[in-house]
């Protein structure tokens, strides 16, 4: 399935390129360790020009969260229009545990630490989790034939648990390498239990 | 039950005092954000004297992990000698989710991010997880009447899952505040399922 693509304005596209080029430097040196000079250098730009795109590290994190979220929204749009949304969701969640997620885990560990210290970063991270919970809720509402508001109350804990598990696994993989098969089996069992429970919780009538 | 206390040499006691006084500064400013000068100031010491106790930030993290681990080992010793070790273990795990754990979560988020970037910190964090897994294994071996080596293989995934969940909840609490009752219920259900499964997995004969 091709990813959802939308035409983006030139400035936004340039921001996206810059973010991609500094992602590695940001993750490797850490939120405080990477100076704006380091980041400008990684982007191959003068510091002055770099500041025009991103006036602060918080602005960088907010933009990164925004782009990641756009990607996640595209994935959820595909899930929702697939033949079997719950099976498709399961597959996407398990894909998150592949080796690719290692770099994301490093970045997430940095953002998490910074989010606790800096309110503006905390806000960006909270909005991201909140949006993912809403996207999950929409899938669960569809799968159970329940109104979104009802699904939101009913599956809040399950949605938060799924987000926490995916994040914990990404961070752990970045720190310790791929999970043991035994740990992976435990995580998959929890996810399957949650998804099965919701699939079987159809609204009456 | 009184905590296990052992007489400690004076220098070690002084190190412990220093660590307690800088813990907050370390968590608040971040691993890279807190300079050795900041930390010496928080401990009320000259930089030169501070360096004599802790020559590097890695040495601080290693010492913090060491002290935390000594505390955890004391708790596990109490669990193992209690009347109902599995019930006692459950209670201690759930206690981790109380408001006290918020500060630990902030420190853990910092250590996790630093552990991915700096091998010597990664090593200290890995040893800590490894030791906790061994302590859990010992309880599970006792509860099931299985040899420790067998319990280690058999319950590896469960032990790693428990450690990951406790860490993820502590980090999340530091970032987002106390978990919703719905999320807490999900986490408790996973822990109870793991502990019940192991309790029922007694060796034959």
XYZ file of C-alpha atoms in Angstrom:
410
model
C 0.000 0.000 0.000
C 1.488 3.379 -0.920
C 1.863 5.874 1.939
C -0.577 8.759 1.975
C 1.175 11.696 0.384
C -0.008 15.242 0.301
C 1.572 18.146 -1.539
C 3.510 20.229 1.001
C 4.620 23.856 0.622
C 8.329 24.353 -0.182
C 9.241 25.825 3.243
C 7.609 22.907 4.994
C 9.415 20.460 2.765
C 12.719 22.162 3.568
C 11.915 21.946 7.311
C 11.246 18.260 6.849
C 14.621 17.751 5.140
C 16.376 19.616 7.939
C 14.652 17.516 10.592
C 15.639 14.304 8.819
C 19.280 15.401 8.657
C 19.516 16.418 12.328
C 17.524 13.527 13.787
C 20.612 11.383 14.189
C 22.697 14.172 15.780
C 19.863 14.964 18.145
C 19.447 11.374 19.258
C 23.192 10.724 19.578
C 24.223 13.828 21.502
C 21.073 14.147 23.567
C 18.659 17.001 24.034
C 21.066 19.127 26.085
C 24.256 17.700 24.612
C 23.434 18.774 21.041
C 23.969 22.537 20.666
C 22.127 24.573 18.062
C 25.568 24.867 16.387
C 25.885 21.065 16.274
C 22.420 20.784 14.770
C 22.991 23.518 12.174
C 26.235 21.775 11.177
C 24.437 18.414 10.841
C 21.929 20.147 8.545
C 24.754 21.743 6.526
C 23.469 25.241 7.306
C 24.733 28.415 8.913
C 23.542 28.868 12.493
C 21.693 32.064 11.489
C 19.812 30.351 8.704
C 19.066 27.345 10.945
C 17.545 29.621 13.596
C 15.176 30.987 10.959
C 13.640 27.529 10.597
C 13.910 26.469 14.232
C 14.297 29.213 16.835
C 14.745 26.717 19.733
C 15.230 23.062 20.550
C 11.640 22.963 21.741
C 10.580 24.109 18.250
C 12.585 21.222 16.784
C 10.920 18.668 19.050
C 7.481 20.113 18.311
C 8.161 19.902 14.570
C 9.484 16.335 14.898
C 6.387 15.303 16.844
C 4.239 17.000 14.199
C 5.872 15.093 11.352
C 5.817 11.770 13.181
C 2.178 12.342 13.959
C 1.347 13.095 10.313
C 2.973 9.783 9.403
C 1.062 7.940 12.120
C -2.210 9.541 10.996
C -1.522 8.307 7.471
C -0.983 4.778 8.823
C -4.209 4.913 10.808
C -6.115 6.113 7.731
C -4.876 2.985 5.951
C -5.844 0.792 8.902
C -9.337 2.251 9.036
C -10.018 1.673 5.351
C -8.507 -1.827 5.283
C -10.686 -4.957 5.034
C -9.866 -6.071 8.573
C -8.946 -3.022 10.636
C -8.223 -4.877 13.904
C -5.908 -7.409 12.205
C -4.240 -4.570 10.314
C -3.781 -2.592 13.544
C -2.202 -5.626 15.206
C 0.216 -6.028 12.328
C 1.240 -2.356 12.466
C 1.784 -2.475 16.223
C 3.968 -5.591 15.946
C 5.902 -3.947 13.099
C 6.879 -1.258 15.575
C 8.961 -3.861 17.394
C 11.181 -4.549 14.393
C 14.799 -3.422 14.280
C 13.818 -0.126 12.598
C 12.317 1.127 15.814
C 15.714 1.252 17.525
C 16.469 4.789 16.315
C 12.985 5.968 17.228
C 13.536 4.544 20.695
C 16.682 6.608 21.172
C 14.908 9.767 20.089
C 11.922 8.924 22.304
C 14.152 8.375 25.317
C 15.632 11.854 24.760
C 12.233 13.458 24.246
C 10.807 11.719 27.327
C 13.635 12.926 29.565
C 13.349 16.465 28.157
C 9.538 16.406 28.385
C 9.720 15.934 32.150
C 12.042 18.923 32.537
C 10.602 21.343 29.956
C 6.855 22.094 29.919
C 6.724 23.050 26.216
C 8.239 19.704 25.251
C 6.016 17.890 27.699
C 3.060 19.521 25.977
C 4.158 18.341 22.518
C 4.684 14.791 23.799
C 1.319 14.798 25.593
C -0.497 15.997 22.485
C 1.151 13.229 20.505
C -0.008 10.537 22.944
C -3.454 12.114 23.100
C -3.782 12.056 19.304
C -2.666 8.422 19.091
C -5.229 7.482 21.758
C -7.908 9.225 19.652
C -6.826 7.374 16.527
C -6.944 4.038 18.365
C -10.345 4.931 19.797
C -11.699 5.562 16.303
C -10.615 2.078 15.200
C -12.138 0.488 18.310
C -15.399 2.429 17.878
C -15.636 1.178 14.307
C -14.802 -2.441 15.295
C -17.406 -2.580 18.076
C -20.116 -0.461 16.470
C -20.021 1.963 19.401
C -20.157 5.771 19.285
C -16.659 7.316 19.514
C -17.449 9.073 22.824
C -18.511 5.779 24.376
C -15.492 3.921 22.968
C -13.242 6.630 24.352
C -14.447 6.095 27.926
C -14.699 2.345 27.577
C -11.245 1.700 26.075
C -9.194 4.517 27.617
C -7.047 2.155 29.689
C -6.457 -0.225 26.782
C -5.426 2.644 24.465
C -3.021 4.087 27.041
C -1.595 0.637 27.727
C -0.930 0.044 24.022
C 0.832 3.415 23.658
C 2.909 2.799 26.804
C 3.931 -0.688 25.686
C 5.006 0.429 22.200
C 7.054 3.262 23.686
C 8.574 1.061 26.406
C 9.588 -1.562 23.832
C 11.149 1.055 21.502
C 13.124 2.583 24.372
C 14.190 -0.817 25.669
C 15.307 -1.940 22.207
C 17.412 1.200 21.818
C 18.973 0.561 25.219
C 19.377 -3.227 25.337
C 19.013 -4.409 21.741
C 16.144 -6.563 20.408
C 13.867 -8.121 23.031
C 14.379 -11.797 23.895
C 11.811 -14.079 22.202
C 10.369 -14.708 25.678
C 9.784 -10.995 26.339
C 8.404 -10.460 22.834
C 5.945 -13.314 23.455
C 4.771 -11.657 26.699
C 4.219 -8.321 24.953
C 2.389 -9.889 22.013
C 0.175 -11.827 24.453
C -0.842 -8.589 26.215
C -1.577 -6.845 22.905
C -3.561 -9.812 21.603
C -5.561 -10.025 24.806
C -6.469 -6.343 24.556
C -7.403 -6.496 20.872
C -9.409 -9.727 21.264
C -11.250 -8.368 24.282
C -12.255 -5.264 22.331
C -13.182 -7.222 19.182
C -15.526 -9.342 21.315
C -17.049 -6.307 23.029
C -19.458 -5.450 20.210
C -22.390 -3.126 20.912
C -25.719 -4.943 21.103
C -28.393 -4.678 18.461
C 9.178 -4.578 59.049
C 12.381 -2.571 59.581
C 14.587 -2.083 56.490
C 17.736 -4.169 56.366
C 20.520 -1.987 57.623
C 24.188 -2.744 57.532
C 26.993 -0.705 59.044
C 28.675 1.243 56.214
C 32.165 2.743 56.280
C 32.312 6.530 56.781
C 33.453 7.326 53.209
C 30.620 5.271 51.782
C 28.152 6.980 54.068
C 29.433 10.369 52.906
C 29.052 9.277 49.258
C 25.499 8.278 50.021
C 24.740 11.693 51.550
C 26.233 13.422 48.522
C 24.167 11.302 46.132
C 20.977 12.059 48.064
C 21.662 15.801 47.908
C 22.428 15.877 44.160
C 19.682 13.483 43.053
C 17.200 16.309 42.604
C 19.631 18.558 40.679
C 20.590 15.648 38.458
C 16.987 14.793 37.628
C 15.934 18.415 37.126
C 18.778 19.611 34.908
C 19.283 16.372 33.039
C 22.357 14.251 32.516
C 24.069 16.698 30.170
C 22.417 19.820 31.545
C 23.776 19.372 35.067
C 27.479 20.335 35.129
C 29.876 18.904 37.707
C 29.899 22.472 39.119
C 26.089 22.393 39.491
C 26.291 19.038 41.243
C 29.113 20.085 43.597
C 27.088 23.190 44.488
C 23.974 21.075 45.181
C 26.103 18.935 47.514
C 27.513 22.046 49.222
C 31.074 21.072 48.273
C 33.987 22.545 46.368
C 34.350 21.152 42.861
C 37.756 19.722 43.742
C 36.443 17.874 46.761
C 33.401 16.665 44.794
C 35.662 15.186 42.082
C 37.439 13.179 44.772
C 34.193 11.333 45.471
C 32.867 11.206 41.922
C 35.388 11.688 39.109
C 32.685 11.669 36.384
C 28.944 11.716 35.776
C 29.168 8.049 34.848
C 30.642 7.379 38.306
C 27.644 9.176 39.836
C 25.153 7.085 37.873
C 27.010 3.884 38.734
C 26.959 4.810 42.414
C 23.244 5.733 42.248
C 22.422 2.405 40.589
C 24.520 0.641 43.234
C 22.644 2.260 46.104
C 19.234 1.725 44.509
C 20.138 -1.882 43.933
C 21.218 -2.360 47.567
C 17.813 -1.031 48.602
C 16.012 -3.312 46.140
C 18.023 -6.316 47.358
C 16.943 -5.498 50.899
C 13.302 -5.432 49.782
C 13.660 -8.763 48.009
C 15.253 -10.317 51.097
C 12.134 -9.284 53.023
C 9.866 -10.689 50.292
C 11.676 -14.006 50.277
C 11.420 -14.481 54.039
C 7.779 -13.347 54.258
C 4.930 -15.814 54.856
C 3.494 -15.370 51.372
C 6.293 -14.282 49.056
C 4.165 -13.980 45.886
C 1.527 -11.815 47.617
C 4.271 -9.724 49.184
C 5.985 -9.307 45.788
C 2.699 -8.178 44.246
C 2.225 -5.608 46.996
C 5.751 -4.231 46.533
C 5.323 -3.963 42.765
C 2.024 -2.103 43.128
C 3.628 0.197 45.734
C 6.027 1.262 43.000
C 3.106 2.937 41.248
C 2.406 5.297 44.151
C 3.151 9.000 43.944
C 6.616 8.483 45.442
C 7.812 6.883 42.257
C 7.451 10.135 40.317
C 10.960 11.349 41.203
C 12.438 7.968 40.450
C 10.756 8.116 37.063
C 12.419 11.415 36.226
C 15.824 10.057 37.196
C 15.168 6.857 35.256
C 14.188 8.779 32.140
C 17.524 10.653 32.362
C 19.516 7.486 32.980
C 17.734 5.663 30.133
C 18.480 8.430 27.631
C 22.111 8.627 28.799
C 22.444 4.825 28.827
C 21.730 4.682 25.095
C 24.429 7.259 24.351
C 27.148 6.269 26.844
C 28.309 2.638 27.056
C 29.501 2.870 30.677
C 26.084 4.096 31.803
C 24.347 1.527 29.619
C 26.411 -1.127 31.411
C 25.335 0.102 34.873
C 21.661 0.168 33.814
C 21.922 -3.302 32.252
C 23.508 -4.760 35.380
C 20.716 -3.276 37.431
C 18.006 -4.878 35.270
C 19.938 -8.147 35.219
C 20.148 -8.202 39.026
C 16.436 -7.456 39.423
C 15.608 -10.290 37.004
C 17.767 -12.627 39.136
C 16.000 -11.513 42.312
C 12.584 -12.106 40.720
C 13.758 -15.492 39.448
C 14.748 -16.526 42.968
C 11.236 -15.728 44.249
C 9.632 -17.620 41.361
C 11.933 -20.624 41.858
C 10.941 -20.743 45.529
C 7.210 -20.363 44.737
C 7.166 -23.145 42.141
C 9.651 -25.502 43.755
C 11.867 -25.372 40.660
C 15.667 -25.109 40.534
C 16.810 -21.511 39.964
C 18.435 -22.331 36.606
C 15.175 -23.829 35.350
C 13.096 -20.916 36.704
C 15.471 -18.512 34.987
C 14.838 -20.016 31.546
C 11.157 -20.619 32.174
C 10.236 -17.155 33.492
C 12.719 -14.942 31.623
C 10.008 -13.187 29.605
C 7.781 -12.649 32.630
C 10.652 -11.170 34.666
C 11.658 -8.807 31.845
C 8.043 -7.796 31.316
C 7.622 -6.934 35.004
C 10.795 -4.812 35.013
C 9.762 -3.055 31.793
C 6.261 -2.303 33.094
C 7.478 -0.879 36.407
C 9.997 1.330 34.585
C 7.462 2.422 31.951
C 4.906 3.348 34.630
C 7.480 5.314 36.660
C 8.601 7.237 33.573
C 5.036 7.849 32.459
C 4.027 9.094 35.915
C 6.939 11.529 35.940
C 5.906 12.764 32.490
C 2.100 12.768 32.632
C 1.207 12.542 36.324
C -0.549 9.574 37.971
C -2.006 6.972 35.602
C -5.764 7.034 34.989
C -7.637 4.375 37.000
C -8.338 2.631 33.676
C -4.632 2.387 32.797
C -3.726 1.325 36.335
C -6.340 -1.456 36.067
C -4.777 -2.679 32.805
C -1.301 -2.763 34.331
C -2.458 -4.527 37.506
C -4.302 -7.097 35.346
C -1.100 -7.891 33.425
C 0.924 -8.215 36.637
C -1.722 -10.404 38.281
C -1.923 -12.632 35.228
C 1.848 -13.124 35.260
C 2.025 -13.825 39.011
C -0.976 -16.173 38.975
C 0.370 -18.070 35.980
C 3.672 -18.618 37.775
C 2.024 -19.505 41.109
C 0.052 -22.208 39.284
C 3.117 -23.515 37.474
C 4.408 -25.633 40.350
C 6.964 -28.355 39.670
C 5.501 -31.848 39.828
C 6.225 -34.295 42.626
